[in-house]
Amino acid sequence: MSIKKNNLTIFNSLTRKKEVFEPLHPGFVGIYVCGPTVYGDSHLGHAKSYISFDVVVRYFRYLGYKVRYVQNITDVGHLQSDADEGDDKIQVQARLERLEPMEVVERYTRSYFEDMDALNVLRPDISPRASGHIPEQIEMTQTLLEKGYAYEVNGNVYFSVEKYPAYGKLSGRSLEDIKSGTRVEVAGDKKNPADFALWKKADPEHIMRWKSPWGEGYPGWHLECSCMSSKYLGDTFDIHGGGMENKFPHHECEIAQSEAAHDKPFARYWMHNNMITVDGVKMGKSLGNFVTIKKALQSHSPMEIRFFILGSHYRSTLDFSEDALHGAARGWQRLQKFYQKLANTPSGNGEDDKAFVSVTEQLQQQFTQAMDDDFNTPRVLAALFDFIKQATPLLEKGALSEAVLDKTRLLFKEITQDVLGLTPELNEDSVSDVELNAVIEVIIGLRQRMRREKNWEMADYIRDELARRGIIIRDTPEGTVWERQV
RNA sequence: GGCGACGUACCCAAGUGGCUAAGGGAGAGGUCUGCAAAACCUUUAUUCGCCGGUUCGAAUCCGGCCGUCGCCUCCA
């Protein structure tokens, strides 16, 4: 498949401007996104991040690129408090749940994928685990020691930021800034407070430990991403994504390690998504103001959540509230109704084809323009609703040829389902329970007779009672239809 | 204290120099309907936190002020 002609621009955090995307290898995109640390259920903030990058990957595929999408699972080395002290998050959770650390990892990795599957986030091509790449991390640490970028103290190995002059280029900080901004007094082992751990010595009570040339220990958090990205994508690759809060220090450290070890540029484009806020404050694990995806799915459908998130740009914050989510749900409902209308409209004599083709082409153009402009999904949604407004009267007139209808159906599906990942959830007449269908049909027939006899009281009673049980009845000019409440 | 964002209608949210400031929700009016719901149509910011400046022209650029937030500890 050839690449669609386009002019995709991406806001590169490294240069702080939008740049035309040029892949390292023609027709191929390598992308690495920081994955979750699996010590708890994912929340809506994770949903925003991974839905955003899901759409990025989907759009590249839509354009015809072969994409390799790598997203790590952090199951070791992520410490609880300041960068290089405190307990491992997984281990803390393991104590809490009285489980083996790897049971915790397994439980929340599954939970994460359950949630992502529900939200129609495509699985990464590779989901490498930090604990499965200990030899690679030891090897990289050795390389950095040999090249003089790192030093060992008492079984700990630290990266020396002074040896890597470009440290700070992503986050726009100088070593001076970092020094003056340090709020936490850090371990006395370090030569410079800004130095970060490549390898940590394991205390006797530390469970997750591996043998290394420096004694038993475990890898520093930043190291896994450097190792696994280069292993699967090469020392230099196209895109590195992640949450804005990881710009410093995590991504800064990744760059330093990788470029020092490989003497090659690391990721060429850095993409950072912004967060979900609640009353203007970041939704985060430590603040306790988060809503887990599982919780949100109790009262909202997966696509409502997805639609809500796509309604703001990935680099903008998105303020969460029940009102805002409800608003999104209604909009998504309307989009689906139109989808049904488009699917079910019978063809006609084709006299409106010209006008319809014109609004379809406009949609195509607006879609490409919006996505090419740093994946502007809110503008895509706006274009879709503009299209709905213009297309509806033409559909209702019924003078469109089958060929023209099909072409538009395909485009609409490509935009909404293939790229935005919004799959219809309306299941009108699609209840699989044959017996239940039959019973409902009988009840509706009964109600029709009452309506003919103008027994409005009974007719309305039946309608209300069915509604209470999630069966919605509507009397349309074409007859009574029913559907399950979504 | 350092680094960096943001402030657009009742809510969510696009727009970063120039036609009438997208879109969704909510509200209002209407078509349809026994009623309802759904759907559809119409409508709702002379104005973009405030004050100056640059410009023929600014929500959009510059300066100041006010406010909110993120990172500098773990966080998507």
Coordinates of C-alpha atoms (C1' of nucleotides) in Angstrom, one line a residue:
Chain A
M1 CA 0.0 0.0 0.0
S2 CA 1.3 3.4 -0.8
I3 CA 1.3 6.3 1.6
K4 CA -1.5 8.7 1.1
K5 CA -0.3 12.1 0.0
N6 CA -0.5 14.4 2.9
N7 CA 1.3 17.0 5.0
L8 CA 1.3 15.7 8.6
T9 CA 2.7 18.0 11.1
I10 CA 3.5 17.1 14.7
F11 CA 4.2 19.4 17.6
N12 CA 7.7 18.3 18.7
S13 CA 8.3 18.9 22.4
L14 CA 12.0 18.8 21.7
T15 CA 11.9 21.9 19.4
R16 CA 8.7 23.3 20.8
K17 CA 7.2 23.8 17.4
K18 CA 5.1 22.0 14.8
E19 CA 7.2 20.1 12.3
V20 CA 6.4 18.2 9.1
F21 CA 6.6 14.5 9.8
E22 CA 9.3 12.7 7.9
P23 CA 9.8 9.1 8.8
L24 CA 13.3 7.8 9.4
H25 CA 12.6 4.9 7.0
P26 CA 10.1 5.6 4.2
G27 CA 6.7 4.0 4.8
F28 CA 7.6 2.9 8.3
V29 CA 6.9 4.5 11.7
G30 CA 8.5 3.4 14.9
I31 CA 6.7 4.7 18.0
Y32 CA 7.4 4.2 21.7
V33 CA 5.0 5.3 24.3
C34 CA 5.6 5.1 28.1
G35 CA 3.2 2.6 29.5
P36 CA 1.7 2.1 32.9
T37 CA 3.3 1.1 36.1
V38 CA 1.1 -1.8 37.0
Y39 CA 0.3 -1.4 40.7
G40 CA -3.3 -0.3 40.5
D41 CA -6.3 0.1 38.3
S42 CA -6.0 2.6 35.5
H43 CA -7.9 5.8 35.7
L44 CA -9.3 8.3 33.2
G45 CA -6.0 10.0 32.9
H46 CA -4.5 6.9 31.5
A47 CA -7.5 6.6 29.2
K48 CA -6.7 10.1 27.8
S49 CA -3.1 9.3 27.2
Y50 CA -3.5 5.9 25.6
I51 CA -6.6 6.9 23.5
S52 CA -4.6 9.9 22.2
F53 CA -1.7 7.7 21.1
D54 CA -4.1 5.1 19.8
V55 CA -5.5 7.6 17.4
V56 CA -2.0 8.7 16.4
V57 CA -1.2 5.1 15.5
R58 CA -4.5 4.6 13.8
Y59 CA -4.0 7.7 11.6
F60 CA -0.5 6.6 10.6
R61 CA -2.0 3.2 9.5
Y62 CA -4.8 5.0 7.7
L63 CA -2.2 6.9 5.8
G64 CA -0.6 3.6 4.8
Y65 CA 2.4 3.5 7.0
K66 CA 3.6 0.3 8.5
V67 CA 3.7 1.1 12.2
R68 CA 5.5 -0.7 15.0
Y69 CA 4.0 0.5 18.3
V70 CA 6.0 -0.4 21.4
Q71 CA 4.6 0.4 24.9
N72 CA 6.3 -0.9 28.0
I73 CA 4.8 -2.4 31.1
T74 CA 6.7 -1.1 34.1
D75 CA 6.8 -3.9 36.6
V76 CA 10.0 -3.1 38.5
G77 CA 12.2 -0.2 39.5
H78 CA 9.6 2.5 39.9
L79 CA 10.2 3.8 43.4
Q80 CA 7.6 5.3 45.6
S81 CA 9.1 8.5 46.8
D82 CA 11.9 10.7 45.4
A83 CA 13.7 9.4 42.4
D84 CA 16.2 7.1 44.0
E85 CA 15.0 6.4 47.5
G86 CA 12.0 4.6 49.0
D87 CA 10.3 1.4 48.2
D88 CA 9.4 -0.1 44.9
K89 CA 5.7 0.7 44.1
I90 CA 5.0 -2.9 43.1
Q91 CA 6.5 -4.2 46.3
V92 CA 4.5 -1.8 48.4
Q93 CA 1.3 -2.9 46.7
A94 CA 2.3 -6.6 47.1
R95 CA 2.6 -6.2 50.8
L96 CA -0.7 -4.4 50.9
E97 CA -2.5 -7.2 49.0
R98 CA -0.4 -10.0 50.5
L99 CA 0.7 -11.2 47.1
E100 CA 3.9 -11.9 45.3
P101 CA 5.1 -8.9 43.5
M102 CA 4.7 -10.7 40.2
E103 CA 1.1 -11.5 41.1
V104 CA 0.4 -7.8 41.5
V105 CA 2.0 -7.2 38.2
E106 CA -0.1 -9.8 36.5
R107 CA -3.3 -8.7 38.1
Y108 CA -2.9 -5.0 37.1
T109 CA -1.5 -5.8 33.7
R110 CA -4.6 -7.7 32.9
S111 CA -6.8 -5.0 34.4
Y112 CA -5.0 -2.5 32.2
F113 CA -5.6 -4.4 29.1
E114 CA -9.2 -5.1 30.0
D115 CA -9.8 -1.4 30.3
M116 CA -8.0 -0.6 27.1
D117 CA -9.8 -3.3 25.1
A118 CA -13.1 -2.0 26.4
L119 CA -12.2 1.5 25.2
N120 CA -11.2 0.1 21.8
V121 CA -7.6 1.0 22.2
L122 CA -5.6 -1.2 19.9
R123 CA -3.0 -3.3 21.6
P124 CA 0.6 -2.2 21.0
D125 CA 2.6 -4.5 18.7
I126 CA 5.0 -5.1 21.5
S127 CA 4.3 -4.7 25.3
P128 CA 7.7 -5.4 26.7
R129 CA 8.1 -5.7 30.5
A130 CA 11.0 -4.1 32.4
S131 CA 11.5 -7.3 34.4
G132 CA 11.9 -9.2 31.2
H133 CA 14.8 -7.0 30.1
I134 CA 17.2 -7.1 33.1
P135 CA 20.2 -8.4 31.0
E136 CA 19.8 -5.5 28.5
Q137 CA 19.6 -3.0 31.3
I138 CA 22.7 -4.4 33.0
E139 CA 24.5 -4.3 29.6
M140 CA 23.6 -0.7 29.0
T141 CA 24.7 0.3 32.5
Q142 CA 28.0 -1.4 31.8
T143 CA 28.4 0.5 28.6
L144 CA 27.7 3.8 30.3
L145 CA 30.3 2.9 33.0
E146 CA 32.9 2.0 30.4
K147 CA 32.3 5.2 28.5
G148 CA 32.7 7.2 31.6
Y149 CA 29.1 8.5 31.8
A150 CA 28.4 6.6 35.0
Y151 CA 30.0 5.8 38.3
E152 CA 29.5 3.1 40.9
V153 CA 29.2 3.8 44.7
N154 CA 28.5 1.0 47.1
G155 CA 26.6 -1.2 44.6
N156 CA 24.7 1.7 43.2
V157 CA 25.4 3.0 39.7
Y158 CA 24.5 6.6 38.9
F159 CA 24.5 8.5 35.6
S160 CA 26.6 11.7 35.9
V161 CA 24.6 14.5 34.3
E162 CA 27.7 16.7 34.2
K163 CA 29.2 14.3 31.6
Y164 CA 26.3 14.8 29.3
P165 CA 26.2 18.5 28.5
A166 CA 22.8 18.4 26.7
Y167 CA 21.0 17.3 29.8
G168 CA 18.0 19.5 30.2
K169 CA 17.4 20.1 26.5
L170 CA 13.9 18.6 26.5
S171 CA 12.6 20.3 29.5
G172 CA 14.4 23.6 29.0
R173 CA 16.4 23.5 32.2
S174 CA 20.0 24.1 32.9
L175 CA 21.9 22.1 35.6
E176 CA 21.9 25.4 37.5
D177 CA 18.1 25.6 37.4
I178 CA 17.8 22.0 38.5
K179 CA 20.2 22.5 41.4
S180 CA 18.5 25.6 42.7
G181 CA 15.1 23.9 42.3
T182 CA 15.9 20.8 44.2
R183 CA 13.4 20.5 46.9
V184 CA 14.5 17.2 48.3
E185 CA 17.8 16.4 49.9
V186 CA 19.1 13.4 48.1
A187 CA 21.3 10.5 48.8
G188 CA 24.8 11.3 49.8
D189 CA 26.2 8.8 47.4
K190 CA 25.6 11.0 44.4
K191 CA 28.3 13.3 43.1
N192 CA 25.6 15.7 41.8
P193 CA 22.1 15.8 43.3
A194 CA 20.7 15.7 39.7
D195 CA 22.5 12.4 39.0
F196 CA 20.0 9.5 38.6
A197 CA 20.2 5.8 39.3
L198 CA 20.9 3.3 36.6
W199 CA 21.2 0.4 39.0
K200 CA 20.2 0.3 42.7
K201 CA 21.6 -2.0 45.3
A202 CA 18.9 -4.1 46.9
D203 CA 18.4 -3.8 50.7
P204 CA 18.1 -7.2 52.4
E205 CA 14.3 -6.9 52.6
H206 CA 13.9 -6.0 49.0
I207 CA 12.2 -8.8 47.2
M208 CA 12.7 -8.0 43.5
R209 CA 16.4 -8.4 43.0
W210 CA 18.8 -9.6 40.3
K211 CA 22.4 -10.5 40.2
S212 CA 24.7 -7.9 38.6
P213 CA 28.3 -7.1 38.4
W214 CA 27.7 -4.6 41.2
G215 CA 26.0 -7.1 43.5
E216 CA 22.3 -7.9 43.9
G217 CA 20.0 -5.1 42.9
Y218 CA 17.4 -3.8 40.5
P219 CA 17.4 -1.3 37.6
G220 CA 16.6 2.4 37.8
W221 CA 13.2 3.4 36.5
H222 CA 14.4 5.5 33.5
L223 CA 16.6 2.8 32.1
E224 CA 13.9 0.4 30.9
C225 CA 12.5 2.7 28.3
S226 CA 15.9 3.4 26.8
C227 CA 16.7 -0.3 26.6
M228 CA 13.4 -1.5 25.3
S229 CA 12.9 1.3 22.7
S230 CA 16.4 0.7 21.2
K231 CA 16.0 -3.0 21.3
Y232 CA 12.7 -3.0 19.3
L233 CA 12.9 0.2 17.3
G234 CA 16.6 0.9 16.9
D235 CA 18.9 3.4 18.6
T236 CA 17.2 6.2 16.7
F237 CA 13.5 6.0 16.0
D238 CA 10.7 8.2 15.0
I239 CA 8.3 9.1 17.8
H240 CA 8.5 8.9 21.6
G241 CA 5.3 9.7 23.4
G242 CA 4.2 10.0 27.0
G243 CA 2.5 12.2 29.5
M244 CA 3.6 15.7 30.1
E245 CA 4.4 15.1 33.7
N246 CA 7.1 12.6 32.5
K247 CA 9.0 15.2 30.5
F248 CA 11.2 15.9 33.5
P249 CA 13.0 14.0 34.8
H250 CA 12.0 10.7 33.1
H251 CA 12.3 11.6 29.5
E252 CA 15.2 13.9 30.0
C253 CA 17.0 10.9 31.6
E254 CA 16.1 8.6 28.8
I255 CA 17.6 10.9 26.3
A256 CA 20.8 11.4 28.3
Q257 CA 21.3 7.6 28.8
S258 CA 20.5 6.6 25.3
E259 CA 22.4 9.2 23.5
A260 CA 25.4 8.8 25.7
A261 CA 25.4 5.0 25.3
H262 CA 24.7 5.0 21.5
D263 CA 26.3 8.2 20.3
K264 CA 23.3 8.7 18.2
P265 CA 20.2 10.9 18.5
F266 CA 17.4 9.2 20.4
A267 CA 13.7 9.8 19.4
R268 CA 13.3 12.3 16.6
Y269 CA 9.8 13.6 17.6
W270 CA 8.7 13.8 21.2
M271 CA 4.9 14.0 21.8
H272 CA 3.5 14.8 25.2
N273 CA -0.2 14.6 26.0
N274 CA -1.8 16.8 28.6
M275 CA -3.8 15.6 31.5
I276 CA -7.4 15.3 32.7
T277 CA -8.2 17.7 35.4
V278 CA -11.0 17.8 38.0
D279 CA -12.1 21.3 38.9
G280 CA -9.0 22.5 37.2
V281 CA -6.6 20.2 39.2
K282 CA -4.8 17.3 37.7
M283 CA -6.4 13.9 38.1
G284 CA -3.6 11.8 39.6
K285 CA -3.0 8.8 41.7
S286 CA -1.3 10.7 44.5
L287 CA -4.0 13.3 44.8
G288 CA -6.7 10.7 45.2
N289 CA -9.1 12.6 42.9
F290 CA -9.1 10.0 40.2
V291 CA -11.9 8.0 38.7
T292 CA -10.9 4.6 37.6
I293 CA -11.9 3.4 34.1
K294 CA -13.8 0.5 35.7
K295 CA -15.7 2.9 37.8
A296 CA -16.5 5.3 34.9
L297 CA -17.7 2.3 32.8
Q298 CA -20.4 1.5 35.4
S299 CA -22.3 4.6 34.4
H300 CA -21.0 5.4 30.9
S301 CA -20.4 3.4 27.8
P302 CA -16.8 2.9 26.6
M303 CA -17.5 5.0 23.5
E304 CA -19.0 7.8 25.5
I305 CA -15.7 8.1 27.4
R306 CA -13.7 7.8 24.2
F307 CA -15.8 10.5 22.5
F308 CA -15.4 12.8 25.5
I309 CA -11.7 12.4 25.4
L310 CA -11.4 13.0 21.7
G311 CA -13.4 16.2 22.1
S312 CA -10.3 18.0 23.3
H313 CA -6.9 18.2 21.8
Y314 CA -4.3 15.8 23.2
R315 CA -2.0 18.7 24.2
S316 CA -4.8 20.5 26.1
T317 CA -6.1 19.7 29.5
L318 CA -9.6 18.3 29.6
D319 CA -11.8 19.1 32.6
F320 CA -13.7 16.2 33.8
S321 CA -17.2 16.4 35.4
E322 CA -20.3 14.4 35.1
D323 CA -21.9 17.2 33.2
A324 CA -19.2 17.3 30.6
L325 CA -19.2 13.6 30.2
H326 CA -23.0 13.6 29.9
G327 CA -22.8 16.2 27.2
A328 CA -20.3 14.1 25.3
A329 CA -22.6 11.1 25.7
R330 CA -25.4 13.0 24.0
G331 CA -23.2 14.1 21.2
W332 CA -22.0 10.5 20.7
Q333 CA -25.7 9.4 20.6
R334 CA -26.4 11.8 17.8
L335 CA -23.4 10.7 15.8
Q336 CA -24.6 7.1 16.1
K337 CA -28.1 7.9 15.0
F338 CA -26.7 9.5 11.9
Y339 CA -24.6 6.5 11.3
Q340 CA -27.7 4.4 11.3
K341 CA -29.5 6.7 9.0
L342 CA -26.6 6.7 6.6
A343 CA -26.5 2.9 6.7
N344 CA -30.2 2.4 6.3
T345 CA -31.1 5.1 3.7
P346 CA -32.3 3.4 0.5
S347 CA -30.9 4.5 -2.8
G348 CA -32.8 6.6 -5.3
N349 CA -32.6 8.1 -8.7
G350 CA -29.3 9.9 -8.1
E351 CA -30.4 13.4 -8.8
D352 CA -28.8 14.7 -5.6
D353 CA -25.6 12.9 -6.1
K354 CA -23.6 16.0 -7.1
A355 CA -24.5 17.9 -3.9
F356 CA -23.9 14.9 -1.8
V357 CA -20.5 14.2 -3.3
S358 CA -19.6 17.8 -2.7
V359 CA -20.3 17.7 1.0
T360 CA -18.6 14.3 1.3
E361 CA -15.5 15.7 -0.3
Q362 CA -15.6 18.6 2.1
L363 CA -15.7 16.2 5.0
Q364 CA -12.7 14.2 3.6
Q365 CA -10.7 17.4 3.2
Q366 CA -11.6 18.8 6.6
F367 CA -10.8 15.5 8.2
T368 CA -7.3 15.2 6.6
Q369 CA -6.6 18.9 7.3
A370 CA -7.5 18.5 11.0
M371 CA -5.6 15.3 11.5
D372 CA -2.5 16.6 9.6
D373 CA -2.5 19.5 12.0
D374 CA -1.0 17.7 15.0
F375 CA -3.9 15.2 15.2
N376 CA -6.6 17.7 15.9
T377 CA -9.5 15.4 16.8
P378 CA -11.9 18.1 18.1
R379 CA -11.8 19.6 14.7
V380 CA -12.5 16.2 13.1
L381 CA -15.6 15.9 15.4
A382 CA -16.7 19.4 14.4
A383 CA -16.3 18.5 10.7
L384 CA -18.4 15.3 11.2
F385 CA -21.3 17.3 12.8
D386 CA -21.1 19.9 10.0
F387 CA -21.3 17.0 7.6
I388 CA -24.3 15.6 9.4
K389 CA -26.1 18.8 9.2
Q390 CA -25.6 19.2 5.5
A391 CA -26.1 15.5 4.6
T392 CA -29.3 14.9 6.6
P393 CA -31.7 16.7 4.3
L394 CA -30.2 15.0 1.2
L395 CA -30.5 11.6 2.8
E396 CA -34.1 12.2 3.8
K397 CA -35.0 13.2 0.2
G398 CA -33.8 9.8 -0.9
A399 CA -32.5 10.8 -4.3
L400 CA -29.0 9.4 -4.0
S401 CA -27.5 6.5 -6.0
E402 CA -26.2 3.4 -4.3
A403 CA -22.6 4.0 -5.5
V404 CA -22.5 7.5 -4.1
L405 CA -24.0 6.3 -0.8
D406 CA -21.5 3.5 -0.5
K407 CA -18.6 5.8 -1.0
T408 CA -19.8 8.1 1.7
R409 CA -20.5 5.2 4.0
L410 CA -16.9 4.0 3.5
L411 CA -15.5 7.4 4.3
F412 CA -17.6 7.9 7.4
K413 CA -16.6 4.5 8.6
E414 CA -12.9 5.2 8.0
I415 CA -13.0 8.4 10.0
T416 CA -15.2 7.4 12.9
Q417 CA -14.2 3.7 13.3
D418 CA -10.8 3.2 11.7
V419 CA -9.1 6.4 12.8
L420 CA -11.1 7.7 15.8
G421 CA -11.9 4.2 17.0
L422 CA -15.6 5.0 17.7
T423 CA -17.6 1.8 17.1
P424 CA -21.4 2.1 17.1
E425 CA -23.0 0.9 20.3
L426 CA -26.7 1.2 19.4
N427 CA -28.2 -2.2 19.2
E428 CA -31.6 -1.6 17.9
D429 CA -33.4 -4.9 17.2
S430 CA -30.2 -6.7 18.0
V431 CA -31.0 -8.4 21.2
S432 CA -29.7 -11.9 20.8
D433 CA -32.3 -13.4 23.1
V434 CA -34.9 -14.6 20.6
E435 CA -37.5 -15.4 23.2
L436 CA -37.2 -12.0 24.8
N437 CA -37.6 -10.4 21.4
A438 CA -40.8 -12.4 20.8
V439 CA -42.2 -11.4 24.2
I440 CA -41.5 -7.7 23.6
E441 CA -43.1 -7.9 20.2
V442 CA -46.2 -9.4 21.8
I443 CA -46.3 -6.6 24.4
I444 CA -45.8 -4.0 21.7
G445 CA -48.6 -5.5 19.7
L446 CA -50.9 -5.4 22.7
R447 CA -50.1 -1.8 23.3
Q448 CA -50.8 -1.0 19.7
R449 CA -54.3 -2.4 20.2
M450 CA -54.8 -0.2 23.2
R451 CA -53.7 2.8 21.3
R452 CA -56.1 2.1 18.6
E453 CA -58.8 1.9 21.2
K454 CA -57.4 5.2 22.6
N455 CA -56.7 3.5 25.9
W456 CA -53.8 6.0 26.5
E457 CA -53.6 5.2 30.2
M458 CA -52.7 1.5 29.6
A459 CA -50.5 2.3 26.6
D460 CA -48.5 4.8 28.6
Y461 CA -48.2 2.5 31.5
I462 CA -46.7 -0.2 29.3
R463 CA -44.3 2.3 27.8
D464 CA -43.2 3.6 31.2
E465 CA -42.8 0.1 32.7
L466 CA -40.7 -1.1 29.8
A467 CA -38.6 2.1 30.0
R468 CA -37.9 1.4 33.6
R469 CA -36.5 -1.9 32.5
G470 CA -34.3 -0.4 29.8
I471 CA -36.6 -1.0 26.8
I472 CA -37.3 2.3 25.1
I473 CA -40.4 2.5 22.9
R474 CA -40.9 5.2 20.3
D475 CA -44.0 5.7 18.2
T476 CA -42.8 7.0 14.9
P477 CA -44.8 7.6 11.7
E478 CA -43.5 4.3 10.4
G479 CA -44.7 2.4 13.4
T480 CA -43.5 1.6 16.9
V481 CA -39.9 0.8 17.3
W482 CA -38.0 -0.3 20.4
E483 CA -34.4 -0.4 21.5
R484 CA -32.3 -1.2 24.5
Q485 CA -31.1 1.7 26.4
V486 CA -27.4 2.2 26.0
Chain B
rG1 C1' 12.6 30.3 44.0
rG2 C1' 13.5 28.0 38.7
rC3 C1' 11.3 25.9 34.1
rG4 C1' 6.6 25.7 31.3
rA5 C1' 1.4 26.1 30.1
rC6 C1' -3.3 28.2 30.3
rG7 C1' -7.5 31.9 31.0
rU8 C1' -12.9 31.9 24.6
rA9 C1' -20.9 31.8 26.0
rC10 C1' -24.4 28.3 31.5
rC11 C1' -20.9 23.5 30.8
rC12 C1' -17.1 20.9 27.6
rA13 C1' -14.1 22.8 23.8
rA14 C1' -11.7 24.4 18.5
rG15 C1' -9.5 28.7 16.6
rU16 C1' -2.7 31.7 17.1
rG17 C1' -2.9 38.3 12.2
rG18 C1' -7.9 39.7 8.1
rC19 C1' -14.6 36.7 5.3
rU20 C1' -20.4 36.9 9.8
rA21 C1' -15.3 33.8 16.8
rA22 C1' -15.9 26.0 14.9
rG23 C1' -18.4 21.9 17.1
rG24 C1' -21.0 19.3 21.1
rG25 C1' -24.1 19.6 25.5
rA26 C1' -27.7 22.6 28.1
rG27 C1' -31.6 26.6 27.4
rA28 C1' -35.5 28.9 24.1
rG29 C1' -38.9 28.5 19.8
rG30 C1' -40.8 25.2 16.0
rU31 C1' -42.0 20.5 12.7
rC32 C1' -43.8 15.6 13.9
rU33 C1' -46.9 13.1 17.8
rG34 C1' -53.0 11.3 21.4
rC35 C1' -49.2 12.4 24.8
rA36 C1' -44.1 11.4 25.2
rA37 C1' -39.5 10.2 23.3
rA38 C1' -36.4 10.3 19.3
rA39 C1' -35.2 12.7 14.9
rC40 C1' -35.1 17.2 12.2
rC41 C1' -35.2 22.8 11.7
rU42 C1' -34.3 27.8 13.9
rU43 C1' -32.0 30.4 17.8
rU44 C1' -28.4 31.8 22.0
rA45 C1' -20.5 35.5 22.7
rU46 C1' -20.5 43.1 18.6
rU47 C1' -16.9 39.5 21.8
rC48 C1' -12.3 36.2 23.4
rG49 C1' -9.2 37.6 32.2
rC50 C1' -7.7 43.1 32.7
rC51 C1' -4.7 47.4 31.0
rG52 C1' -1.4 49.3 27.5
rG53 C1' 1.5 48.8 22.8
rU54 C1' 2.7 47.1 17.5
rU55 C1' -0.4 47.0 13.0
rC56 C1' -4.6 49.4 7.8
rG57 C1' -6.3 45.2 10.8
rA58 C1' -5.3 41.1 17.0
rA59 C1' -8.9 36.3 20.7
rU60 C1' -4.4 35.5 17.8
rC61 C1' 2.1 39.3 18.2
rC62 C1' 4.8 42.4 22.3
rG63 C1' 4.9 44.4 27.6
rG64 C1' 2.6 44.7 32.4
rC65 C1' -1.1 43.1 35.9
rC66 C1' -4.6 39.6 37.9
rG67 C1' -6.1 34.5 38.1
rU68 C1' -5.6 29.1 37.4
rC69 C1' -2.6 24.9 36.6
rG70 C1' 1.7 21.5 35.5
rC71 C1' 6.9 20.1 36.3
rC72 C1' 11.2 20.7 39.6
rU73 C1' 9.4 13.9 44.8
rC74 C1' 5.9 9.1 42.3
rC75 C1' 2.2 10.0 38.5
rA76 C1' -0.5 9.0 31.5

